[in-house]
């Protein structure tokens, strides 16, 4: 099946002529490692994952990240003690929330919020999953640095998933993020979220305060540099982004209600490209003649500059849309710019997935949780 979103090309001929992989193949019996050769593969599908796994398994990966101990820097210990803060407010509104008031954590967005490829090393071969239980915004795996786990110090919260899902899953718990999502598909995620909240297991929080994290737009930015025949550049305009973001937030206000929304600003596409330089595997994967992951990150300097400029415009539109929701007492949207200040390319691949050199790894998710919490 060919998807209109981020088409991926995987060329066997390109692999055989690549100097890095050719060296690796010379050490292996090629007949024992069959490699798919379709003209294009839809991202995050089984075929796409299988192709990525095969490429990954042909290269040495000395710096894979599977545990917190392997991160470049230690994170501070979260040692806050549980307490009950009584400020005397009887009619609480969204602008006077305390951590203990949050009873449900929710995430919507794309593969970043789904935790795609967060852990990359599964010796001797790679397996690719969505690590939703470790996602910075709502993961509930024990001892992980996530907003949900921080909140658990003050209140019992529901909705945060544990464990993993297969790529392209339609969510787990109240994490409704879908790998490959664009702003135009947020409406589908909100529909699933509303359906989930109608289940009896969420009766106790339906009218309680909820913390919703929205991170969307990376795939729209990537599509800006795709072939016009895919229709993706037309979906990447700032007006399109603003329109569909507003629609999703409006539905959250009217159908989910009682929510504080963290709307995360986007970082530049060029940092992904810059972080791959000097890494043989990443340079190979991010060469679009071998594999198509993000057209702008894999494009020319001019294309990356255009995508970075569009990311800045998306962020400006976020502030514009968020301001439209300022007048409500039971719903608020606040743009969180913290992630844009993180010069991730400075640390090369220390904060990127070892499997595709594109998605945030476990170490990055820890930093993202701390930045959002503070």
mmCIF file of C-alpha atoms in Angstrom:
data_model
loop_
_atom_site.group_PDB
_atom_site.id
_atom_site.type_symbol
_atom_site.label_atom_id
_atom_site.label_comp_id
_atom_site.label_asym_id
_atom_site.label_seq_id
_atom_site.Cartn_x
_atom_site.Cartn_y
_atom_site.Cartn_z
ATOM 1 C CA UNK A 1 0.000 0.000 0.000
ATOM 2 C CA UNK A 2 1.340 3.402 -0.928
ATOM 3 C CA UNK A 3 0.602 6.140 1.575
ATOM 4 C CA UNK A 4 0.330 9.850 0.679
ATOM 5 C CA UNK A 5 2.196 10.611 3.891
ATOM 6 C CA UNK A 6 5.999 10.645 3.839
ATOM 7 C CA UNK A 7 6.538 8.079 1.032
ATOM 8 C CA UNK A 8 9.619 5.966 1.623
ATOM 9 C CA UNK A 9 11.897 4.663 -1.096
ATOM 10 C CA UNK A 10 14.108 1.681 -0.410
ATOM 11 C CA UNK A 11 16.446 0.870 -3.278
ATOM 12 C CA UNK A 12 18.522 -2.306 -3.288
ATOM 13 C CA UNK A 13 20.734 -0.856 -6.009
ATOM 14 C CA UNK A 14 21.393 2.214 -3.870
ATOM 15 C CA UNK A 15 22.362 -0.010 -0.951
ATOM 16 C CA UNK A 16 24.831 -2.008 -3.026
ATOM 17 C CA UNK A 17 26.504 1.189 -4.244
ATOM 18 C CA UNK A 18 26.701 2.811 -0.819
ATOM 19 C CA UNK A 19 30.275 2.635 0.440
ATOM 20 C CA UNK A 20 29.265 2.051 4.049
ATOM 21 C CA UNK A 21 26.801 -0.748 3.529
ATOM 22 C CA UNK A 22 28.860 -2.320 0.753
ATOM 23 C CA UNK A 23 31.650 -2.831 3.268
ATOM 24 C CA UNK A 24 29.243 -4.429 5.722
ATOM 25 C CA UNK A 25 27.731 -6.689 3.075
ATOM 26 C CA UNK A 26 31.165 -7.908 2.049
ATOM 27 C CA UNK A 27 31.482 -9.496 5.486
ATOM 28 C CA UNK A 28 28.141 -11.267 5.293
ATOM 29 C CA UNK A 29 26.522 -13.980 3.261
ATOM 30 C CA UNK A 30 24.047 -11.788 1.407
ATOM 31 C CA UNK A 31 21.773 -14.759 0.659
ATOM 32 C CA UNK A 32 21.085 -15.106 4.381
ATOM 33 C CA UNK A 33 19.786 -11.537 4.690
ATOM 34 C CA UNK A 34 16.943 -11.004 2.215
ATOM 35 C CA UNK A 35 16.168 -7.329 1.719
ATOM 36 C CA UNK A 36 12.835 -6.063 0.447
ATOM 37 C CA UNK A 37 12.911 -4.137 -2.791
ATOM 38 C CA UNK A 38 9.527 -2.460 -3.274
ATOM 39 C CA UNK A 39 9.576 0.868 -5.123
ATOM 40 C CA UNK A 40 8.083 2.581 -2.088
ATOM 41 C CA UNK A 41 6.915 1.587 1.365
ATOM 42 C CA UNK A 42 4.454 3.468 3.554
ATOM 43 C CA UNK A 43 6.162 4.647 6.768
ATOM 44 C CA UNK A 44 5.575 2.721 10.007
ATOM 45 C CA UNK A 45 4.040 -0.254 8.189
ATOM 46 C CA UNK A 46 5.423 -3.766 8.725
ATOM 47 C CA UNK A 47 7.359 -3.562 5.454
ATOM 48 C CA UNK A 48 8.892 -0.213 6.397
ATOM 49 C CA UNK A 49 9.839 -1.465 9.866
ATOM 50 C CA UNK A 50 11.333 -4.661 8.446
ATOM 51 C CA UNK A 51 13.456 -2.709 5.976
ATOM 52 C CA UNK A 52 14.678 -0.404 8.742
ATOM 53 C CA UNK A 53 15.497 -3.327 11.035
ATOM 54 C CA UNK A 54 17.509 -5.036 8.315
ATOM 55 C CA UNK A 55 19.517 -1.905 7.639
ATOM 56 C CA UNK A 56 20.107 -1.419 11.359
ATOM 57 C CA UNK A 57 21.341 -4.975 11.831
ATOM 58 C CA UNK A 58 24.043 -4.561 9.187
ATOM 59 C CA UNK A 59 25.887 -1.829 11.096
ATOM 60 C CA UNK A 60 27.725 -1.833 14.432
ATOM 61 C CA UNK A 61 25.999 0.326 17.052
ATOM 62 C CA UNK A 62 28.346 0.951 19.986
ATOM 63 C CA UNK A 63 26.259 3.719 21.567
ATOM 64 C CA UNK A 64 22.736 2.311 21.690
ATOM 65 C CA UNK A 65 20.444 3.549 24.428
ATOM 66 C CA UNK A 66 18.363 0.976 26.263
ATOM 67 C CA UNK A 67 18.541 2.224 29.855
ATOM 68 C CA UNK A 68 18.845 5.529 31.686
ATOM 69 C CA UNK A 69 22.399 4.615 32.745
ATOM 70 C CA UNK A 70 23.536 4.969 29.133
ATOM 71 C CA UNK A 71 22.486 8.611 28.796
ATOM 72 C CA UNK A 72 25.219 11.192 28.289
ATOM 73 C CA UNK A 73 24.221 13.158 31.390
ATOM 74 C CA UNK A 74 22.582 12.096 34.628
ATOM 75 C CA UNK A 75 19.203 13.638 35.324
ATOM 76 C CA UNK A 76 18.421 15.113 38.745
ATOM 77 C CA UNK A 77 16.612 12.864 41.168
ATOM 78 C CA UNK A 78 12.914 13.602 41.449
ATOM 79 C CA UNK A 79 12.570 13.429 45.215
ATOM 80 C CA UNK A 80 9.577 15.652 45.892
ATOM 81 C CA UNK A 81 7.481 14.371 48.766
ATOM 82 C CA UNK A 82 3.725 13.981 48.656
ATOM 83 C CA UNK A 83 1.763 16.781 50.228
ATOM 84 C CA UNK A 84 -1.709 18.312 50.195
ATOM 85 C CA UNK A 85 -1.791 21.999 49.350
ATOM 86 C CA UNK A 86 -4.911 23.697 50.696
ATOM 87 C CA UNK A 87 -5.085 27.247 49.383
ATOM 88 C CA UNK A 88 -8.644 27.867 50.500
ATOM 89 C CA UNK A 89 -10.040 28.140 46.956
ATOM 90 C CA UNK A 90 -13.519 26.605 46.771
ATOM 91 C CA UNK A 91 -14.462 27.391 43.151
ATOM 92 C CA UNK A 92 -11.330 26.238 41.352
ATOM 93 C CA UNK A 93 -10.741 27.293 37.752
ATOM 94 C CA UNK A 94 -8.183 26.230 35.170
ATOM 95 C CA UNK A 95 -5.830 29.097 36.051
ATOM 96 C CA UNK A 96 -5.492 28.029 39.688
ATOM 97 C CA UNK A 97 -4.816 24.313 39.370
ATOM 98 C CA UNK A 98 -2.540 22.420 41.735
ATOM 99 C CA UNK A 99 -0.737 19.171 40.840
ATOM 100 C CA UNK A 100 -3.143 17.270 43.074
ATOM 101 C CA UNK A 101 -6.105 18.521 41.011
ATOM 102 C CA UNK A 102 -5.044 16.617 37.874
ATOM 103 C CA UNK A 103 -6.832 13.269 37.705
ATOM 104 C CA UNK A 104 -6.104 12.194 34.117
ATOM 105 C CA UNK A 105 -3.173 12.582 31.723
ATOM 106 C CA UNK A 106 -3.778 12.611 27.975
ATOM 107 C CA UNK A 107 -1.511 12.780 24.923
ATOM 108 C CA UNK A 108 -2.349 13.382 21.281
ATOM 109 C CA UNK A 109 0.063 13.827 18.411
ATOM 110 C CA UNK A 110 2.391 11.788 16.236
ATOM 111 C CA UNK A 111 5.135 9.169 16.585
ATOM 112 C CA UNK A 112 7.059 11.268 19.123
ATOM 113 C CA UNK A 113 4.153 11.047 21.562
ATOM 114 C CA UNK A 114 3.711 7.375 20.652
ATOM 115 C CA UNK A 115 7.316 6.687 21.695
ATOM 116 C CA UNK A 116 8.349 5.249 18.337
ATOM 117 C CA UNK A 117 11.841 3.712 18.275
ATOM 118 C CA UNK A 118 12.755 5.140 21.677
ATOM 119 C CA UNK A 119 14.889 2.110 22.572
ATOM 120 C CA UNK A 120 16.960 0.797 19.712
ATOM 121 C CA UNK A 121 19.220 -2.023 20.859
ATOM 122 C CA UNK A 122 17.811 -5.525 21.067
ATOM 123 C CA UNK A 123 20.939 -7.662 20.654
ATOM 124 C CA UNK A 124 21.691 -9.384 18.449
ATOM 125 C CA UNK A 125 19.026 -7.822 16.232
ATOM 126 C CA UNK A 126 16.747 -4.795 16.403
ATOM 127 C CA UNK A 127 13.019 -4.838 17.010
ATOM 128 C CA UNK A 128 11.062 -1.627 16.639
ATOM 129 C CA UNK A 129 8.180 -0.745 18.975
ATOM 130 C CA UNK A 130 6.300 2.247 20.312
ATOM 131 C CA UNK A 131 7.374 2.692 23.934
ATOM 132 C CA UNK A 132 4.270 4.496 25.182
ATOM 133 C CA UNK A 133 4.982 3.658 28.809
ATOM 134 C CA UNK A 134 8.149 5.767 28.669
ATOM 135 C CA UNK A 135 6.840 8.768 26.710
ATOM 136 C CA UNK A 136 7.691 12.068 28.395
ATOM 137 C CA UNK A 137 4.111 13.342 28.591
ATOM 138 C CA UNK A 138 1.999 10.431 29.810
ATOM 139 C CA UNK A 139 4.100 7.281 30.211
ATOM 140 C CA UNK A 140 3.383 5.236 33.333
ATOM 141 C CA UNK A 141 6.208 2.697 33.364
ATOM 142 C CA UNK A 142 7.733 2.486 36.827
ATOM 143 C CA UNK A 143 10.702 4.736 37.621
ATOM 144 C CA UNK A 144 10.604 6.576 34.297
ATOM 145 C CA UNK A 145 10.909 10.357 34.088
ATOM 146 C CA UNK A 146 7.490 11.355 32.763
ATOM 147 C CA UNK A 147 4.958 14.050 33.579
ATOM 148 C CA UNK A 148 2.458 11.413 34.646
ATOM 149 C CA UNK A 149 4.928 9.857 37.090
ATOM 150 C CA UNK A 150 5.828 13.278 38.482
ATOM 151 C CA UNK A 151 2.136 13.966 39.074
ATOM 152 C CA UNK A 152 1.676 10.621 40.828
ATOM 153 C CA UNK A 153 3.550 12.110 43.782
ATOM 154 C CA UNK A 154 0.569 14.372 44.396
ATOM 155 C CA UNK A 155 -2.447 12.529 43.014
ATOM 156 C CA UNK A 156 -3.642 9.234 41.585
ATOM 157 C CA UNK A 157 -3.925 9.884 37.862
ATOM 158 C CA UNK A 158 -5.361 7.648 35.157
ATOM 159 C CA UNK A 159 -4.854 7.428 31.420
ATOM 160 C CA UNK A 160 -1.099 6.996 31.250
ATOM 161 C CA UNK A 161 -0.173 3.822 29.330
ATOM 162 C CA UNK A 162 2.368 1.215 30.355
ATOM 163 C CA UNK A 163 4.476 -0.996 28.129
ATOM 164 C CA UNK A 164 4.650 -0.983 24.352
ATOM 165 C CA UNK A 165 2.478 -1.024 21.251
ATOM 166 C CA UNK A 166 3.190 -2.030 17.675
ATOM 167 C CA UNK A 167 3.789 0.847 15.236
ATOM 168 C CA UNK A 168 0.620 2.415 13.834
ATOM 169 C CA UNK A 169 -1.423 1.402 16.886
ATOM 170 C CA UNK A 170 -4.403 3.681 17.466
ATOM 171 C CA UNK A 171 -3.313 4.462 20.996
ATOM 172 C CA UNK A 172 -3.192 2.931 24.449
ATOM 173 C CA UNK A 173 -4.963 4.220 27.519
ATOM 174 C CA UNK A 174 -5.517 7.941 26.998
ATOM 175 C CA UNK A 175 -2.446 8.285 24.797
ATOM 176 C CA UNK A 176 -4.138 8.596 21.400
ATOM 177 C CA UNK A 177 -1.038 9.589 19.412
ATOM 178 C CA UNK A 178 -0.550 7.815 16.082
ATOM 179 C CA UNK A 179 2.778 7.403 14.318
ATOM 180 C CA UNK A 180 2.764 9.343 11.064
ATOM 181 C CA UNK A 181 -0.025 11.686 12.177
ATOM 182 C CA UNK A 182 -0.304 15.178 10.722
ATOM 183 C CA UNK A 183 -2.323 18.093 12.036
ATOM 184 C CA UNK A 184 -5.130 17.167 9.633
ATOM 185 C CA UNK A 185 -5.584 13.819 11.432
ATOM 186 C CA UNK A 186 -5.763 15.234 14.962
ATOM 187 C CA UNK A 187 -9.536 15.209 14.612
ATOM 188 C CA UNK A 188 -9.464 11.398 14.415
ATOM 189 C CA UNK A 189 -7.395 11.219 17.587
ATOM 190 C CA UNK A 190 -9.814 13.467 19.441
ATOM 191 C CA UNK A 191 -12.673 11.225 18.312
ATOM 192 C CA UNK A 192 -10.912 8.189 19.787
ATOM 193 C CA UNK A 193 -10.171 10.102 22.978
ATOM 194 C CA UNK A 194 -13.819 11.080 23.426
ATOM 195 C CA UNK A 195 -14.811 7.455 22.867
ATOM 196 C CA UNK A 196 -12.251 6.248 25.426
ATOM 197 C CA UNK A 197 -13.497 8.691 28.041
ATOM 198 C CA UNK A 198 -17.017 7.319 27.595
ATOM 199 C CA UNK A 199 -15.894 3.943 28.969
ATOM 200 C CA UNK A 200 -16.880 3.089 32.523
ATOM 201 C CA UNK A 201 -13.252 2.880 33.655
ATOM 202 C CA UNK A 202 -13.013 6.664 33.206
ATOM 203 C CA UNK A 203 -16.315 7.563 34.873
ATOM 204 C CA UNK A 204 -14.514 8.995 37.880
ATOM 205 C CA UNK A 205 -12.466 11.481 35.839
ATOM 206 C CA UNK A 206 -14.879 12.511 33.114
ATOM 207 C CA UNK A 207 -15.709 15.754 34.914
ATOM 208 C CA UNK A 208 -12.346 16.087 36.672
ATOM 209 C CA UNK A 209 -9.333 18.154 35.653
ATOM 210 C CA UNK A 210 -7.220 16.680 32.884
ATOM 211 C CA UNK A 211 -3.742 17.505 31.614
ATOM 212 C CA UNK A 212 -3.537 17.190 27.821
ATOM 213 C CA UNK A 213 -0.232 17.350 25.939
ATOM 214 C CA UNK A 214 -0.413 18.140 22.221
ATOM 215 C CA UNK A 215 2.673 17.775 20.026
ATOM 216 C CA UNK A 216 1.924 17.847 16.307
ATOM 217 C CA UNK A 217 3.400 19.238 13.111
ATOM 218 C CA UNK A 218 6.698 17.425 12.504
ATOM 219 C CA UNK A 219 5.231 15.323 9.693
ATOM 220 C CA UNK A 220 3.636 18.395 8.152
ATOM 221 C CA UNK A 221 7.045 20.073 8.118
ATOM 222 C CA UNK A 222 8.638 16.999 6.555
ATOM 223 C CA UNK A 223 5.955 16.984 3.868
ATOM 224 C CA UNK A 224 6.819 20.528 2.869
ATOM 225 C CA UNK A 225 9.731 19.144 0.817
ATOM 226 C CA UNK A 226 7.925 16.136 -0.648
ATOM 227 C CA UNK A 227 6.987 15.876 -4.300
ATOM 228 C CA UNK A 228 3.998 18.098 -5.177
ATOM 229 C CA UNK A 229 2.290 15.028 -6.643
ATOM 230 C CA UNK A 230 1.868 13.615 -3.115
ATOM 231 C CA UNK A 231 -0.232 16.586 -2.026
ATOM 232 C CA UNK A 232 1.899 16.937 1.108
ATOM 233 C CA UNK A 233 3.315 20.428 0.443
ATOM 234 C CA UNK A 234 -0.245 21.772 0.206
ATOM 235 C CA UNK A 235 -1.006 20.253 3.626
ATOM 236 C CA UNK A 236 2.053 21.914 5.153
ATOM 237 C CA UNK A 237 0.995 25.552 4.831
ATOM 238 C CA UNK A 238 0.710 27.630 7.983
ATOM 239 C CA UNK A 239 -2.952 28.342 7.247
ATOM 240 C CA UNK A 240 -3.698 24.611 7.069
ATOM 241 C CA UNK A 241 -1.833 24.049 10.312
ATOM 242 C CA UNK A 242 -3.700 26.819 12.105
ATOM 243 C CA UNK A 243 -7.117 25.710 10.835
ATOM 244 C CA UNK A 244 -6.832 22.082 11.912
ATOM 245 C CA UNK A 245 -5.115 22.880 15.201
ATOM 246 C CA UNK A 246 -7.968 25.225 16.094
ATOM 247 C CA UNK A 247 -10.520 22.563 15.171
ATOM 248 C CA UNK A 248 -8.891 19.949 17.420
ATOM 249 C CA UNK A 249 -8.599 22.345 20.365
ATOM 250 C CA UNK A 250 -12.216 23.424 19.954
ATOM 251 C CA UNK A 251 -13.337 19.804 20.158
ATOM 252 C CA UNK A 252 -11.204 19.240 23.244
ATOM 253 C CA UNK A 253 -12.902 22.212 24.897
ATOM 254 C CA UNK A 254 -16.454 21.213 23.999
ATOM 255 C CA UNK A 255 -16.231 17.411 24.199
ATOM 256 C CA UNK A 256 -13.486 16.648 26.740
ATOM 257 C CA UNK A 257 -13.759 19.759 28.950
ATOM 258 C CA UNK A 258 -12.086 20.560 32.278
ATOM 259 C CA UNK A 259 -8.613 20.519 30.770
ATOM 260 C CA UNK A 260 -5.283 22.302 30.830
ATOM 261 C CA UNK A 261 -3.602 21.848 27.442
ATOM 262 C CA UNK A 262 0.156 21.943 26.996
ATOM 263 C CA UNK A 263 0.737 22.855 23.341
ATOM 264 C CA UNK A 264 4.370 22.089 22.573
ATOM 265 C CA UNK A 265 6.282 24.344 20.203
ATOM 266 C CA UNK A 266 8.199 22.647 17.395
ATOM 267 C CA UNK A 267 11.962 22.474 16.987
ATOM 268 C CA UNK A 268 13.743 22.964 13.671
ATOM 269 C CA UNK A 269 14.133 20.174 11.133
ATOM 270 C CA UNK A 270 17.747 21.069 10.377
ATOM 271 C CA UNK A 271 18.930 19.879 13.801
ATOM 272 C CA UNK A 272 18.036 16.319 12.807
ATOM 273 C CA UNK A 273 20.268 16.522 9.745
ATOM 274 C CA UNK A 274 23.108 18.212 11.619
ATOM 275 C CA UNK A 275 23.082 15.544 14.333
ATOM 276 C CA UNK A 276 23.618 12.744 11.798
ATOM 277 C CA UNK A 277 26.862 14.113 10.366
ATOM 278 C CA UNK A 278 29.841 11.903 11.136
ATOM 279 C CA UNK A 279 27.758 8.816 11.926
ATOM 280 C CA UNK A 280 28.043 6.263 9.114
ATOM 281 C CA UNK A 281 24.757 4.523 9.803
ATOM 282 C CA UNK A 282 22.793 7.750 10.238
ATOM 283 C CA UNK A 283 24.269 9.301 7.125
ATOM 284 C CA UNK A 284 23.217 6.196 5.225
ATOM 285 C CA UNK A 285 19.672 6.104 6.623
ATOM 286 C CA UNK A 286 19.166 9.834 6.119
ATOM 287 C CA UNK A 287 20.272 9.629 2.487
ATOM 288 C CA UNK A 288 16.932 9.745 0.691
ATOM 289 C CA UNK A 289 18.282 7.602 -2.138
ATOM 290 C CA UNK A 290 18.378 4.776 0.419
ATOM 291 C CA UNK A 291 15.400 5.480 2.646
ATOM 292 C CA UNK A 292 12.823 8.241 2.816
ATOM 293 C CA UNK A 293 12.176 9.306 6.406
ATOM 294 C CA UNK A 294 11.714 13.091 6.346
ATOM 295 C CA UNK A 295 12.102 14.826 2.974
ATOM 296 C CA UNK A 296 13.164 18.161 4.468
ATOM 297 C CA UNK A 297 15.695 16.698 6.910
ATOM 298 C CA UNK A 298 17.072 14.681 3.991
ATOM 299 C CA UNK A 299 16.858 17.526 1.497
ATOM 300 C CA UNK A 300 19.044 20.434 0.466
ATOM 301 C CA UNK A 301 20.208 23.288 2.678
ATOM 302 C CA UNK A 302 17.578 25.512 1.064
ATOM 303 C CA UNK A 303 14.818 23.006 1.805
ATOM 304 C CA UNK A 304 15.884 22.691 5.430
ATOM 305 C CA UNK A 305 15.950 26.472 5.810
ATOM 306 C CA UNK A 306 12.439 26.661 4.366
ATOM 307 C CA UNK A 307 11.227 23.984 6.787
ATOM 308 C CA UNK A 308 12.859 25.761 9.738
ATOM 309 C CA UNK A 309 11.153 29.003 8.738
ATOM 310 C CA UNK A 310 7.826 27.178 8.525
ATOM 311 C CA UNK A 311 8.384 25.671 11.986
ATOM 312 C CA UNK A 312 8.787 29.188 13.357
ATOM 313 C CA UNK A 313 5.567 30.207 11.625
ATOM 314 C CA UNK A 314 3.745 27.175 13.049
ATOM 315 C CA UNK A 315 4.907 28.245 16.505
ATOM 316 C CA UNK A 316 3.603 31.770 15.929
ATOM 317 C CA UNK A 317 0.257 30.343 14.870
ATOM 318 C CA UNK A 318 0.176 28.261 18.070
ATOM 319 C CA UNK A 319 0.335 31.422 20.174
ATOM 320 C CA UNK A 320 -2.371 32.997 18.039
ATOM 321 C CA UNK A 321 -4.733 30.041 18.450
ATOM 322 C CA UNK A 322 -3.957 29.581 22.155
ATOM 323 C CA UNK A 323 -4.921 33.195 22.818
ATOM 324 C CA UNK A 324 -8.408 32.481 21.489
ATOM 325 C CA UNK A 325 -9.068 30.196 24.476
ATOM 326 C CA UNK A 326 -8.033 32.642 27.199
ATOM 327 C CA UNK A 327 -11.550 33.563 28.262
ATOM 328 C CA UNK A 328 -12.605 30.204 29.678
ATOM 329 C CA UNK A 329 -12.468 29.079 33.287
ATOM 330 C CA UNK A 330 -12.639 25.350 32.596
ATOM 331 C CA UNK A 331 -10.251 25.132 29.635
ATOM 332 C CA UNK A 332 -6.868 26.662 28.828
ATOM 333 C CA UNK A 333 -4.227 26.278 26.135
ATOM 334 C CA UNK A 334 -0.653 27.258 26.965
ATOM 335 C CA UNK A 335 2.190 27.116 24.444
ATOM 336 C CA UNK A 336 5.279 25.496 25.952
ATOM 337 C CA UNK A 337 8.446 26.681 24.151
ATOM 338 C CA UNK A 338 10.997 24.857 26.323
ATOM 339 C CA UNK A 339 11.978 22.193 23.799
ATOM 340 C CA UNK A 340 12.942 24.761 21.160
ATOM 341 C CA UNK A 341 15.845 25.990 23.314
ATOM 342 C CA UNK A 342 17.521 22.571 23.474
ATOM 343 C CA UNK A 343 20.497 22.507 21.078
ATOM 344 C CA UNK A 344 20.176 18.780 20.507
ATOM 345 C CA UNK A 345 22.464 18.690 17.441
ATOM 346 C CA UNK A 346 25.359 19.721 19.693
ATOM 347 C CA UNK A 347 25.302 16.225 21.183
ATOM 348 C CA UNK A 348 25.029 14.399 17.844
ATOM 349 C CA UNK A 349 23.154 11.104 18.310
ATOM 350 C CA UNK A 350 23.066 11.128 22.115
ATOM 351 C CA UNK A 351 19.377 12.077 22.111
ATOM 352 C CA UNK A 352 18.133 10.402 18.930
ATOM 353 C CA UNK A 353 16.795 6.933 18.265
ATOM 354 C CA UNK A 354 19.541 4.548 17.249
ATOM 355 C CA UNK A 355 17.142 2.856 14.856
ATOM 356 C CA UNK A 356 16.237 5.791 12.580
ATOM 357 C CA UNK A 357 18.376 8.735 13.819
ATOM 358 C CA UNK A 358 15.212 10.851 13.785
ATOM 359 C CA UNK A 359 12.972 10.194 16.793
ATOM 360 C CA UNK A 360 13.816 11.165 20.397
ATOM 361 C CA UNK A 361 15.319 8.320 22.420
ATOM 362 C CA UNK A 362 14.829 7.526 26.106
ATOM 363 C CA UNK A 363 17.407 10.130 27.179
ATOM 364 C CA UNK A 364 15.643 12.817 25.150
ATOM 365 C CA UNK A 365 12.268 11.894 26.629
ATOM 366 C CA UNK A 366 13.687 12.386 30.119
ATOM 367 C CA UNK A 367 14.923 15.863 29.183
ATOM 368 C CA UNK A 368 11.582 16.668 27.562
ATOM 369 C CA UNK A 369 9.688 15.653 30.707
ATOM 370 C CA UNK A 370 11.908 17.790 32.931
ATOM 371 C CA UNK A 371 11.679 20.791 30.587
ATOM 372 C CA UNK A 372 7.892 20.533 30.434
ATOM 373 C CA UNK A 373 7.538 20.046 34.193
ATOM 374 C CA UNK A 374 9.641 23.116 34.937
#
